[in-house]
Short mmCIF file of C-alpha atoms and ligand atoms in Angstrom, two decimals:
data_model
loop_
_atom_site.label_atom_id
_atom_site.label_comp_id
_atom_site.label_asym_id
_atom_site.label_seq_id
_atom_site.Cartn_x
_atom_site.Cartn_y
_atom_site.Cartn_z
CA UNK A 1 -58.18 -4.61 134.81
CA UNK A 2 -56.30 -6.26 137.71
CA UNK A 3 -55.83 -4.15 140.80
CA UNK A 4 -52.47 -2.47 141.36
CA UNK A 5 -50.03 -3.91 143.88
CA UNK A 6 -47.32 -2.03 145.68
CA UNK A 7 -43.93 -1.92 143.98
CA UNK A 8 -41.92 -4.93 145.13
CA UNK A 9 -38.87 -3.82 147.06
CA UNK A 10 -36.46 -6.37 145.62
CA UNK A 11 -38.20 -6.86 142.27
CA UNK A 12 -37.32 -10.50 142.39
CA UNK A 13 -41.09 -10.90 142.37
CA UNK A 14 -41.63 -8.31 139.69
CA UNK A 15 -44.92 -7.18 138.27
CA UNK A 16 -45.62 -5.42 135.01
CA UNK A 17 -45.17 -1.63 134.97
CA UNK A 18 -48.07 -0.11 133.03
CA UNK A 19 -49.33 3.46 133.20
CA UNK A 20 -47.21 4.09 136.31
CA UNK A 21 -48.69 1.17 138.23
CA UNK A 22 -47.28 -2.23 139.20
CA UNK A 23 -49.77 -4.79 137.91
CA UNK A 24 -49.87 -8.56 137.81
CA UNK A 25 -50.22 -10.12 134.35
CA UNK A 26 -53.90 -9.94 133.45
CA UNK A 27 -54.00 -13.70 132.85
CA UNK A 28 -52.08 -14.34 136.07
CA UNK A 29 -48.99 -15.91 134.47
CA UNK A 30 -45.60 -15.94 136.20
CA UNK A 31 -42.14 -17.02 135.07
CA UNK A 32 -39.17 -18.24 137.09
CA UNK A 33 -36.04 -16.15 137.24
CA UNK A 34 -33.03 -18.49 137.29
CA UNK A 35 -29.60 -17.70 138.75
CA UNK A 36 -27.18 -18.91 136.03
CA UNK A 37 -24.42 -19.48 138.59
CA UNK A 38 -26.45 -22.24 140.34
CA UNK A 39 -29.29 -23.13 138.00
CA UNK A 40 -31.73 -22.39 140.86
CA UNK A 41 -34.90 -20.32 140.54
CA UNK A 42 -34.57 -17.25 142.74
CA UNK A 43 -38.01 -15.75 142.25
CA UNK A 44 -40.64 -15.08 139.67
CA UNK A 45 -41.79 -12.21 137.48
CA UNK A 46 -45.12 -11.62 135.79
CA UNK A 47 -45.53 -13.33 132.43
CA UNK A 48 -47.33 -10.77 130.28
CA UNK A 49 -49.27 -11.61 127.13
CA UNK A 50 -51.11 -9.83 124.33
CA UNK A 51 -53.69 -8.39 126.73
CA UNK A 52 -50.97 -6.78 128.83
CA UNK A 53 -49.27 -5.41 125.72
CA UNK A 54 -52.64 -3.88 124.74
CA UNK A 55 -52.90 -2.22 128.12
CA UNK A 56 -49.31 -0.96 127.93
CA UNK A 57 -49.73 0.45 124.42
CA UNK A 58 -52.97 2.14 125.50
CA UNK A 59 -51.22 3.68 128.53
CA UNK A 60 -48.35 4.84 126.34
CA UNK A 61 -50.68 6.29 123.74
CA UNK A 62 -52.62 8.20 126.41
CA UNK A 63 -49.35 9.54 127.84
CA UNK A 64 -48.23 10.66 124.40
CA UNK A 65 -51.53 12.23 123.35
CA UNK A 66 -52.65 13.73 126.66
CA UNK A 67 -49.65 13.77 128.99
CA UNK A 68 -47.05 16.48 129.49
CA UNK A 69 -44.05 14.61 128.05
CA UNK A 70 -44.32 15.38 124.36
CA UNK A 71 -44.96 19.09 124.92
CA UNK A 72 -42.22 19.54 127.52
CA UNK A 73 -39.22 21.57 126.48
CA UNK A 74 -36.12 19.62 125.58
CA UNK A 75 -34.40 21.24 128.53
CA UNK A 76 -37.00 19.93 130.98
CA UNK A 77 -36.72 16.44 129.53
CA UNK A 78 -32.94 16.74 129.72
CA UNK A 79 -33.13 17.49 133.46
CA UNK A 80 -35.18 14.36 134.03
CA UNK A 81 -32.87 12.18 131.95
CA UNK A 82 -29.91 13.55 133.84
CA UNK A 83 -31.64 12.63 137.08
CA UNK A 84 -32.07 9.09 135.72
CA UNK A 85 -28.29 8.92 135.24
CA UNK A 86 -27.78 10.12 138.81
CA UNK A 87 -30.24 7.56 140.14
CA UNK A 88 -28.51 4.75 138.24
CA UNK A 89 -25.25 5.72 139.96
CA UNK A 90 -26.93 6.07 143.37
CA UNK A 91 -28.51 2.61 142.93
CA UNK A 92 -25.45 0.98 141.37
CA UNK A 93 -25.21 -1.72 144.06
CA UNK A 94 -28.76 -2.93 143.47
CA UNK A 95 -28.43 -2.77 139.69
CA UNK A 96 -25.18 -4.75 139.83
CA UNK A 97 -26.85 -7.32 142.09
CA UNK A 98 -29.88 -7.72 139.81
CA UNK A 99 -27.98 -7.80 136.52
CA UNK A 100 -25.44 -10.27 137.87
CA UNK A 101 -28.12 -12.51 139.38
CA UNK A 102 -30.17 -12.46 136.20
CA UNK A 103 -27.47 -12.82 133.53
CA UNK A 104 -24.56 -14.35 135.48
CA UNK A 105 -22.34 -11.34 134.82
CA UNK A 106 -19.28 -10.93 137.04
CA UNK A 107 -20.07 -8.15 139.52
CA UNK A 108 -16.83 -6.29 138.86
CA UNK A 109 -17.46 -6.03 135.11
CA UNK A 110 -21.14 -5.36 135.69
CA UNK A 111 -20.32 -2.28 137.75
CA UNK A 112 -17.70 -0.78 135.43
CA UNK A 113 -19.37 -1.76 132.16
CA UNK A 114 -23.12 -2.32 132.38
CA UNK A 115 -24.13 0.07 135.14
CA UNK A 116 -21.57 2.77 134.34
CA UNK A 117 -22.49 2.70 130.65
CA UNK A 118 -26.23 2.89 131.31
CA UNK A 119 -25.68 6.04 133.38
CA UNK A 120 -23.50 7.52 130.64
CA UNK A 121 -26.10 6.74 127.99
CA UNK A 122 -28.79 8.68 129.90
CA UNK A 123 -26.34 11.50 130.53
CA UNK A 124 -25.36 11.65 126.86
CA UNK A 125 -28.94 11.74 125.58
CA UNK A 126 -29.91 14.27 128.22
CA UNK A 127 -27.46 16.54 126.41
CA UNK A 128 -28.94 15.79 123.00
CA UNK A 129 -32.50 16.29 124.31
CA UNK A 130 -31.74 20.01 124.26
CA UNK A 131 -30.70 19.95 120.62
CA UNK A 132 -33.62 18.26 118.88
CA UNK A 133 -34.23 21.11 116.50
CA UNK A 134 -34.94 21.72 112.84
CA UNK A 135 -33.49 23.98 110.17
CA UNK A 136 -34.56 26.96 108.13
CA UNK A 137 -34.19 26.53 104.38
CA UNK A 138 -33.42 29.18 101.81
CA UNK A 139 -35.65 28.81 98.72
CA UNK A 140 -36.63 30.98 95.69
CA UNK A 141 -40.24 30.88 96.93
CA UNK A 142 -41.65 33.97 98.60
CA UNK A 143 -42.00 31.94 101.77
CA UNK A 144 -40.38 31.00 105.03
CA UNK A 145 -39.54 27.31 105.06
CA UNK A 146 -38.39 25.43 108.10
CA UNK A 147 -38.30 21.87 109.43
CA UNK A 148 -39.40 20.51 112.77
CA UNK A 149 -38.09 17.29 114.28
CA UNK A 150 -40.98 15.62 116.00
CA UNK A 151 -41.28 12.46 118.08
CA UNK A 152 -42.79 9.38 116.44
CA UNK A 153 -45.14 8.37 119.26
CA UNK A 154 -45.22 4.91 120.83
CA UNK A 155 -41.90 3.06 120.56
CA UNK A 156 -41.91 -0.71 121.00
CA UNK A 157 -38.48 -1.61 122.41
CA UNK A 158 -37.53 -5.30 122.27
CA UNK A 159 -34.19 -6.23 123.85
CA UNK A 160 -32.00 -9.36 124.15
CA UNK A 161 -30.69 -11.26 127.16
CA UNK A 162 -27.01 -10.41 127.07
CA UNK A 163 -26.82 -6.70 127.99
CA UNK A 164 -30.28 -5.99 129.38
CA UNK A 165 -29.47 -2.70 131.08
CA UNK A 166 -27.25 -1.15 128.41
CA UNK A 167 -29.40 -2.16 125.45
CA UNK A 168 -32.64 -0.98 127.01
CA UNK A 169 -30.97 2.32 127.93
CA UNK A 170 -29.67 2.75 124.39
CA UNK A 171 -33.29 2.70 123.18
CA UNK A 172 -35.23 4.31 126.01
CA UNK A 173 -32.86 7.27 126.54
CA UNK A 174 -32.89 8.58 122.93
CA UNK A 175 -36.59 7.75 122.55
CA UNK A 176 -37.39 9.85 125.62
CA UNK A 177 -34.95 12.60 124.66
CA UNK A 178 -36.96 13.13 121.48
CA UNK A 179 -40.31 13.15 123.32
CA UNK A 180 -41.52 9.62 122.53
CA UNK A 181 -43.17 7.14 124.88
CA UNK A 182 -42.07 3.53 125.23
CA UNK A 183 -43.35 0.00 125.77
CA UNK A 184 -40.36 -2.14 126.65
CA UNK A 185 -40.39 -5.94 126.32
CA UNK A 186 -37.14 -7.19 127.86
CA UNK A 187 -35.71 -10.63 127.09
CA UNK A 188 -37.72 -13.57 128.43
CA UNK A 189 -35.00 -14.74 130.84
CA UNK A 190 -33.40 -11.47 131.97
CA UNK A 191 -36.10 -8.94 132.92
CA UNK A 192 -34.94 -7.75 136.35
CA UNK A 193 -32.98 -4.60 135.50
CA UNK A 194 -35.78 -3.43 133.19
CA UNK A 195 -38.25 -3.56 136.07
CA UNK A 196 -35.86 -1.80 138.42
CA UNK A 197 -35.23 0.87 135.78
CA UNK A 198 -39.00 1.44 135.52
CA UNK A 199 -38.91 2.38 139.20
CA UNK A 200 -35.89 4.69 138.73
CA UNK A 201 -37.36 6.38 135.66
CA UNK A 202 -40.51 7.07 137.60
CA UNK A 203 -38.55 8.41 140.59
CA UNK A 204 -36.60 10.68 138.26
CA UNK A 205 -39.85 12.33 137.13
CA UNK A 206 -40.72 10.47 133.93
CA UNK A 207 -44.52 10.83 133.91
CA UNK A 208 -46.82 7.80 134.27
CA UNK A 209 -47.36 5.91 131.03
CA UNK A 210 -44.27 7.31 129.32
CA UNK A 211 -42.28 4.13 129.98
CA UNK A 212 -44.08 0.82 130.39
CA UNK A 213 -42.43 -2.56 130.92
CA UNK A 214 -44.12 -5.83 129.99
CA UNK A 215 -42.10 -8.94 130.81
CA UNK A 216 -42.91 -12.18 129.02
CA UNK A 217 -42.10 -14.54 126.20
CA UNK A 218 -40.88 -13.23 122.86
CA UNK A 219 -43.28 -15.40 120.90
CA UNK A 220 -46.24 -14.06 122.91
CA UNK A 221 -45.64 -10.61 124.40
CA UNK A 222 -42.90 -9.71 121.90
CA UNK A 223 -44.99 -10.81 118.93
CA UNK A 224 -48.00 -8.87 120.25
CA UNK A 225 -45.90 -5.72 120.58
CA UNK A 226 -44.46 -6.18 117.11
CA UNK A 227 -47.91 -6.54 115.57
CA UNK A 228 -49.70 -3.91 117.63
CA UNK A 229 -51.29 -1.28 115.36
CA UNK A 230 -50.80 1.35 118.08
CA UNK A 231 -47.00 1.10 117.89
CA UNK A 232 -45.29 3.78 115.78
CA UNK A 233 -41.75 2.38 115.77
CA UNK A 234 -40.02 -0.87 116.64
CA UNK A 235 -36.50 -0.75 118.08
CA UNK A 236 -35.28 -4.34 118.03
CA UNK A 237 -32.05 -5.89 119.27
CA UNK A 238 -31.68 -9.65 119.10
CA UNK A 239 -30.82 -12.54 116.84
CA UNK A 240 -30.78 -12.31 113.07
CA UNK A 241 -33.46 -15.01 112.82
CA UNK A 242 -35.99 -13.15 114.99
CA UNK A 243 -34.88 -9.84 113.50
CA UNK A 244 -35.72 -11.05 110.00
CA UNK A 245 -39.19 -12.01 111.21
CA UNK A 246 -39.65 -8.72 113.06
CA UNK A 247 -38.52 -6.69 110.03
CA UNK A 248 -40.94 -8.60 107.81
CA UNK A 249 -43.89 -7.98 110.15
CA UNK A 250 -42.96 -4.31 110.52
CA UNK A 251 -42.50 -4.04 106.76
CA UNK A 252 -46.03 -5.26 106.15
CA UNK A 253 -47.39 -2.64 108.56
CA UNK A 254 -44.93 0.03 107.28
CA UNK A 255 -43.76 0.56 110.84
CA UNK A 256 -40.25 2.03 110.96
CA UNK A 257 -37.71 -0.30 112.54
CA UNK A 258 -34.13 -0.35 113.67
CA UNK A 259 -32.52 -3.77 113.69
CA UNK A 260 -29.47 -4.53 115.83
CA UNK A 261 -28.80 -8.18 115.08
CA UNK A 262 -26.21 -10.93 115.36
CA UNK A 263 -22.49 -10.70 114.75
CA UNK A 264 -19.42 -12.85 114.14
CA UNK A 265 -16.53 -10.43 114.04
CA UNK A 266 -12.99 -11.13 112.96
CA UNK A 267 -9.89 -9.64 114.49
CA UNK A 268 -6.96 -9.49 112.05
CA UNK A 269 -3.46 -9.69 113.50
CA UNK A 270 -0.93 -8.50 110.92
CA UNK A 271 2.71 -9.52 111.09
CA UNK A 272 3.66 -5.99 112.21
CA UNK A 273 1.32 -6.14 115.25
CA UNK A 274 2.38 -5.59 118.85
CA UNK A 275 1.97 -9.25 119.84
CA UNK A 276 1.33 -8.63 123.54
CA UNK A 277 -1.41 -6.13 122.74
CA UNK A 278 -2.87 -8.46 120.12
CA UNK A 279 -3.10 -11.36 122.56
CA UNK A 280 -4.72 -9.23 125.27
CA UNK A 281 -7.21 -7.87 122.79
CA UNK A 282 -7.97 -11.31 121.30
CA UNK A 283 -8.72 -12.77 124.73
CA UNK A 284 -10.87 -9.83 125.77
CA UNK A 285 -12.75 -10.03 122.47
CA UNK A 286 -13.91 -13.61 122.99
CA UNK A 287 -14.28 -14.02 126.78
CA UNK A 288 -15.96 -10.69 127.54
CA UNK A 289 -19.51 -11.34 128.81
CA UNK A 290 -18.71 -15.07 128.48
CA UNK A 291 -18.69 -14.64 124.71
CA UNK A 292 -22.34 -13.56 124.76
CA UNK A 293 -21.43 -10.31 123.05
CA UNK A 294 -22.85 -9.36 119.66
CA UNK A 295 -19.70 -7.34 119.03
CA UNK A 296 -17.38 -10.01 120.39
CA UNK A 297 -14.47 -11.22 118.30
CA UNK A 298 -14.76 -15.01 118.01
CA UNK A 299 -12.59 -15.24 114.87
CA UNK A 300 -8.88 -14.52 115.12
CA UNK A 301 -7.11 -14.21 111.77
CA UNK A 302 -3.35 -14.31 112.18
CA UNK A 303 -0.55 -13.57 109.69
CA UNK A 304 1.08 -16.93 109.02
CA UNK A 305 4.51 -16.01 110.44
CA UNK A 306 2.81 -15.31 113.82
CA UNK A 307 0.31 -18.21 113.76
CA UNK A 308 2.18 -20.79 115.84
CA UNK A 309 3.54 -18.18 118.23
CA UNK A 310 0.09 -16.78 118.94
CA UNK A 311 -1.48 -20.21 119.37
CA UNK A 312 1.27 -21.08 121.86
CA UNK A 313 0.66 -17.90 123.88
CA UNK A 314 -3.13 -18.42 123.85
CA UNK A 315 -2.72 -22.05 125.00
CA UNK A 316 -0.79 -20.76 128.02
CA UNK A 317 -2.81 -17.64 128.78
CA UNK A 318 -6.47 -18.58 128.23
CA UNK A 319 -6.68 -21.33 130.91
CA UNK A 320 -5.45 -18.70 133.40
CA UNK A 321 -8.43 -16.39 132.86
CA UNK A 322 -10.43 -16.49 136.13
CA UNK A 323 -13.71 -18.32 135.50
CA UNK A 324 -16.12 -18.72 138.38
CA UNK A 325 -18.78 -17.35 140.67
CA UNK A 326 -19.94 -13.99 139.25
CA UNK A 327 -20.23 -12.63 142.80
CA UNK A 328 -16.49 -13.10 143.38
CA UNK A 329 -14.87 -9.73 142.55
CA UNK A 330 -11.88 -11.54 141.01
CA UNK A 331 -14.03 -13.39 138.44
CA UNK A 332 -13.59 -12.33 134.83
CA UNK A 333 -15.73 -15.00 133.12
CA UNK A 334 -19.02 -16.03 134.71
CA UNK A 335 -21.57 -18.63 133.67
CA UNK A 336 -23.57 -18.37 130.48
CA UNK A 337 -27.03 -16.91 130.95
CA UNK A 338 -28.99 -20.16 130.44
CA UNK A 339 -28.44 -23.89 130.09
CA UNK A 340 -29.58 -23.86 126.44
CA UNK A 341 -26.71 -21.51 125.56
CA UNK A 342 -24.16 -23.95 127.04
CA UNK A 343 -25.71 -26.82 125.10
CA UNK A 344 -25.42 -24.77 121.89
CA UNK A 345 -21.75 -24.03 122.51
CA UNK A 346 -21.13 -27.70 123.26
CA UNK A 347 -22.68 -28.70 119.95
CA UNK A 348 -20.51 -26.20 118.04
CA UNK A 349 -17.37 -27.57 119.72
CA UNK A 350 -18.40 -31.11 118.70
CA UNK A 351 -18.95 -29.82 115.16
CA UNK A 352 -15.49 -28.23 115.19
CA UNK A 353 -13.88 -31.54 116.09
CA UNK A 354 -15.91 -33.30 113.38
CA UNK A 355 -14.68 -30.68 110.89
CA UNK A 356 -11.03 -31.39 111.74
CA UNK A 357 -10.55 -28.56 114.25
CA UNK A 358 -7.93 -28.87 116.98
CA UNK A 359 -8.97 -27.91 120.53
CA UNK A 360 -6.08 -25.82 121.82
CA UNK A 361 -7.65 -25.33 125.27
CA UNK A 362 -11.04 -25.61 126.95
CA UNK A 363 -13.65 -27.39 124.87
CA UNK A 364 -15.84 -28.55 127.75
CA UNK A 365 -18.19 -27.52 130.51
CA UNK A 366 -16.89 -26.47 133.88
CA UNK A 367 -18.74 -28.19 136.73
CA UNK A 368 -19.28 -25.54 139.40
CA UNK A 369 -22.23 -25.18 141.81
CA UNK A 370 -24.69 -26.48 139.18
CA UNK A 371 -24.13 -23.30 137.12
CA UNK A 372 -24.05 -22.88 133.33
CA UNK A 373 -20.29 -22.72 132.87
CA UNK A 374 -18.21 -23.43 129.77
CA UNK A 375 -14.42 -23.16 129.74
CA UNK A 376 -12.98 -20.50 127.43
CA UNK A 377 -12.09 -22.48 124.32
CA UNK A 378 -9.59 -21.94 121.53
CA UNK A 379 -9.89 -23.95 118.30
CA UNK A 380 -7.27 -24.05 115.52
CA UNK A 381 -7.03 -25.51 112.02
CA UNK A 382 -10.64 -25.07 110.89
CA UNK A 383 -11.38 -24.33 107.24
CA UNK A 384 -13.00 -20.97 106.61
CA UNK A 385 -16.22 -22.58 105.38
CA UNK A 386 -16.74 -24.60 108.58
CA UNK A 387 -20.08 -23.78 110.22
CA UNK A 388 -18.15 -23.09 113.41
CA UNK A 389 -16.33 -20.25 111.68
CA UNK A 390 -19.27 -18.95 109.66
CA UNK A 391 -22.08 -18.99 112.23
CA UNK A 392 -22.62 -16.99 115.42
CA UNK A 393 -21.76 -19.29 118.36
CA UNK A 394 -22.38 -16.68 121.05
CA UNK A 395 -20.21 -18.31 123.68
CA UNK A 396 -16.59 -18.24 124.94
CA UNK A 397 -15.10 -19.82 121.81
CA UNK A 398 -12.28 -18.47 119.64
CA UNK A 399 -11.33 -19.94 116.27
CA UNK A 400 -7.82 -19.11 115.01
CA UNK A 401 -6.96 -19.16 111.31
CA UNK A 402 -3.79 -18.17 109.41
CA UNK A 403 -3.68 -15.89 106.35
CA UNK A 404 -0.96 -14.98 103.86
CA UNK A 405 -1.86 -11.60 102.39
CA UNK A 406 -3.75 -8.46 103.38
CA UNK A 407 -6.33 -9.12 100.66
CA UNK A 408 -6.88 -12.65 101.94
CA UNK A 409 -7.32 -11.42 105.52
CA UNK A 410 -9.93 -8.87 104.42
CA UNK A 411 -11.75 -11.46 102.31
CA UNK A 412 -11.84 -13.89 105.25
CA UNK A 413 -12.99 -11.18 107.67
CA UNK A 414 -15.83 -10.24 105.28
CA UNK A 415 -16.75 -13.83 104.42
CA UNK A 416 -19.54 -14.45 106.94
CA UNK A 417 -23.12 -13.19 106.54
CA UNK A 418 -22.58 -10.78 109.45
CA UNK A 419 -21.08 -7.29 109.64
CA UNK A 420 -21.33 -5.77 113.09
CA UNK A 421 -17.75 -5.23 114.26
CA UNK A 422 -14.23 -5.92 113.12
CA UNK A 423 -10.72 -5.44 114.46
CA UNK A 424 -7.19 -4.84 113.23
CA UNK A 425 -3.90 -5.28 115.05
CA UNK A 426 -1.10 -3.42 113.27
CA UNK A 427 1.59 -0.83 113.96
CA UNK A 428 1.31 0.44 110.38
CA UNK A 429 -0.97 3.49 110.35
CA UNK A 430 -1.53 3.47 106.61
CA UNK A 431 -2.55 -0.19 106.78
CA UNK A 432 -4.96 0.54 109.64
CA UNK A 433 -6.83 3.16 107.57
CA UNK A 434 -6.66 1.11 104.37
CA UNK A 435 -8.01 -2.07 105.91
CA UNK A 436 -10.63 -0.31 108.10
CA UNK A 437 -12.13 1.19 104.94
CA UNK A 438 -12.51 -2.26 103.34
CA UNK A 439 -14.06 -4.15 106.25
CA UNK A 440 -17.82 -4.82 106.12
CA UNK A 441 -18.69 -3.72 109.63
CA UNK A 442 -20.52 -0.98 111.50
CA UNK A 443 -17.50 -0.39 113.75
CA UNK A 444 -13.79 -1.16 113.37
CA UNK A 445 -11.36 -1.18 116.28
CA UNK A 446 -7.63 -0.77 115.80
CA UNK A 447 -5.21 -2.19 118.40
CA UNK A 448 -7.90 -2.90 121.00
CA UNK A 449 -11.40 -4.31 121.23
CA UNK A 450 -14.82 -3.17 122.43
CA UNK A 451 -13.94 0.51 122.73
CA UNK A 452 -17.50 1.73 123.01
CA UNK A 453 -18.94 5.06 124.10
CA UNK A 454 -22.43 6.58 123.91
CA UNK A 455 -21.03 9.25 121.57
CA UNK A 456 -19.79 6.71 118.99
CA UNK A 457 -22.44 5.01 116.86
CA UNK A 458 -22.52 1.25 116.35
CA UNK A 459 -24.75 -1.02 114.32
CA UNK A 460 -24.71 -3.58 111.60
CA UNK A 461 -24.42 -4.15 107.89
CA UNK A 462 -25.56 -7.29 106.03
CA UNK A 463 -27.22 -9.83 108.38
CA UNK A 464 -26.22 -7.76 111.41
CA UNK A 465 -29.08 -5.39 110.66
CA UNK A 466 -29.52 -1.69 109.97
CA UNK A 467 -29.82 1.52 111.91
CA UNK A 468 -27.40 2.82 114.52
CA UNK A 469 -27.47 3.18 118.28
CA UNK A 470 -25.41 5.70 120.28
CA UNK A 471 -24.36 9.13 119.06
CA UNK A 472 -26.67 11.62 117.32
CA UNK A 473 -27.21 8.79 114.78
CA UNK A 474 -28.93 6.85 117.57
CA UNK A 475 -31.38 9.71 118.21
CA UNK A 476 -32.39 10.26 114.59
CA UNK A 477 -34.55 7.10 114.27
CA UNK A 478 -36.74 8.40 117.12
CA UNK A 479 -37.65 11.60 115.29
CA UNK A 480 -39.38 12.48 112.05
CA UNK A 481 -39.00 15.64 110.05
CA UNK A 482 -41.89 17.88 109.16
CA UNK A 483 -41.53 20.83 106.79
CA UNK A 484 -43.54 23.99 107.35
CA UNK A 485 -43.74 26.47 104.48
CA UNK A 486 -45.39 29.85 105.15
CA UNK A 487 -46.32 32.07 102.23
CA UNK A 488 -45.19 35.67 102.47
CA UNK A 489 -47.53 36.81 99.69
P1 NAD B 501 -33.56 -13.28 120.46
O1 NAD B 501 -33.69 -12.87 119.05
O2 NAD B 501 -33.87 -14.67 120.82
O3 NAD B 501 -34.50 -12.36 121.38
C1 NAD B 501 -34.40 -10.96 121.36
C2 NAD B 501 -35.70 -10.37 121.84
O4 NAD B 501 -36.72 -10.68 120.89
C3 NAD B 501 -36.17 -10.92 123.18
O5 NAD B 501 -36.77 -9.91 123.95
C4 NAD B 501 -37.21 -11.94 122.75
O6 NAD B 501 -38.17 -12.19 123.76
C5 NAD B 501 -37.83 -11.22 121.57
N1 NAD B 501 -38.57 -12.10 120.65
C6 NAD B 501 -38.41 -13.42 120.43
N2 NAD B 501 -39.31 -13.85 119.53
C7 NAD B 501 -40.05 -12.78 119.17
C8 NAD B 501 -41.13 -12.58 118.28
N3 NAD B 501 -41.67 -13.59 117.57
N4 NAD B 501 -41.63 -11.33 118.15
C9 NAD B 501 -41.10 -10.29 118.84
N5 NAD B 501 -40.10 -10.43 119.73
C10 NAD B 501 -39.57 -11.66 119.88
O7 NAD B 501 -32.07 -12.87 120.91
P2 NAD B 501 -31.33 -13.22 122.28
O8 NAD B 501 -30.99 -14.65 122.30
O9 NAD B 501 -32.07 -12.63 123.43
O10 NAD B 501 -30.02 -12.33 122.10
C11 NAD B 501 -28.87 -12.77 121.45
C12 NAD B 501 -28.82 -12.26 120.03
O11 NAD B 501 -28.90 -10.84 120.04
C13 NAD B 501 -27.50 -12.59 119.37
O12 NAD B 501 -27.73 -12.95 118.04
C14 NAD B 501 -26.74 -11.27 119.45
O13 NAD B 501 -25.74 -11.13 118.47
C15 NAD B 501 -27.84 -10.29 119.27
N6 NAD B 501 -27.46 -8.99 119.81
C16 NAD B 501 -27.23 -7.97 118.93
C17 NAD B 501 -26.81 -6.74 119.41
C18 NAD B 501 -26.54 -5.60 118.49
O14 NAD B 501 -26.36 -4.48 118.96
N7 NAD B 501 -26.49 -5.80 117.19
C19 NAD B 501 -26.65 -6.54 120.78
C20 NAD B 501 -26.89 -7.62 121.64
C21 NAD B 501 -27.30 -8.83 121.14
#
């Protein structure tokens, strides 16, 4: 085993966090961390592989079987999770700096969304940690029957690049609340907040080995975690393609999984909508996080009488959205997280033009400091079966399509393989309820977008996956029920 090093103060030269120690990758690998706003490498982190995953799973297993975590009262665990929330707030500046540097997120949004939400997630699950209890059951047997909710054991948490801090918190907090231990494999390119969180979790009193972080490539470290026989549950968030693979591997091993996968949500603007609200919501839905948002709204469906009006307003308003250096507090849209994401968006825009789409605004890269920028782009006149409408672009691109009837709008909204989120703009309450019930989506927003809270579950249907995060529903997959029946004879 390599010898421990001291915890790096900036974590821009991060090591693996295994069994409470900072360790270099056993095989010595390192990976560059690139600042998306310049394209420059700003440091390196350890590149873990299967051997490191083995060590992390072993440390987690030992912590589960022999450590104090599992046997601690829910109230004690709650205190520690609450302390994690406090530490996130106390270290907000550093978390904002790391998350922005790693992902290219605008610092202002990073503070009020990513960091604030992560603290709230720990706070929320600290409350639920005190309520992980079973039930007594009345039966005709001469017996006392009750259920216990027990932790599963070692959770393998695999997270994507776009919301590293929030999406790791939404797995680690409920997993810990229920008494599990975790091996976290953050996204290849955006590992910094995960490493910093390992430090905060430890400072908050999470015992050694309870949370382990192995940075590295998905195909190597991620695959090793997925296939490890010592893992009792996989909590995966990422693309549908990798999710399908992960679900198949877990299926073979009968390892329980939750799958939070891709999305391609539609926002329906009915003719009775408040147009100003609808425009604000439509823009937020596709530029937020530079369009790298699983629950973003890249498809705007507009009642035909409003179609030209809305396109005219978008053509005026979208070029005014502040795009630029994520460290500028005025910036709303930063760079994309990696060059390959910009290239993908560029190819979809070319496809849109080939399919007869009309570029209303944007449609090209923004040259700025060598960063990975793409101008927020609005595309009209595409047919519903265009790949650009049907597939997940995952960039700052909005397609706008007209519809004639409520039924047609619902059919178009439900027409892609995905079903993560959906939105309705209407002033008709009956219509809001009626349409919300018919949309294939894990969450439906009415008259706004991205209203998310740790108390409100989200998750997918169809190719967007299964299982829920947030809310009590997000805790349930980290527990299993055991029945105990005691004879009174
Ligand atoms: P990705 O699927 O490429 O990677 C996700 C994670 O899986 C990463 O940690 C990666 O290293 C790992 N991975 C890759 N190959 C693996 C393998 N063979 N075995 C095990 N792990 C492997 O996704 P991404 O590009 O990082 O993230 C973007 C995608 O995530 C989009 O499709 C987006 O919609 C989706 N997403 C979904 C949600 C949700 O809540 N449903 C949230 C955020 C992102």
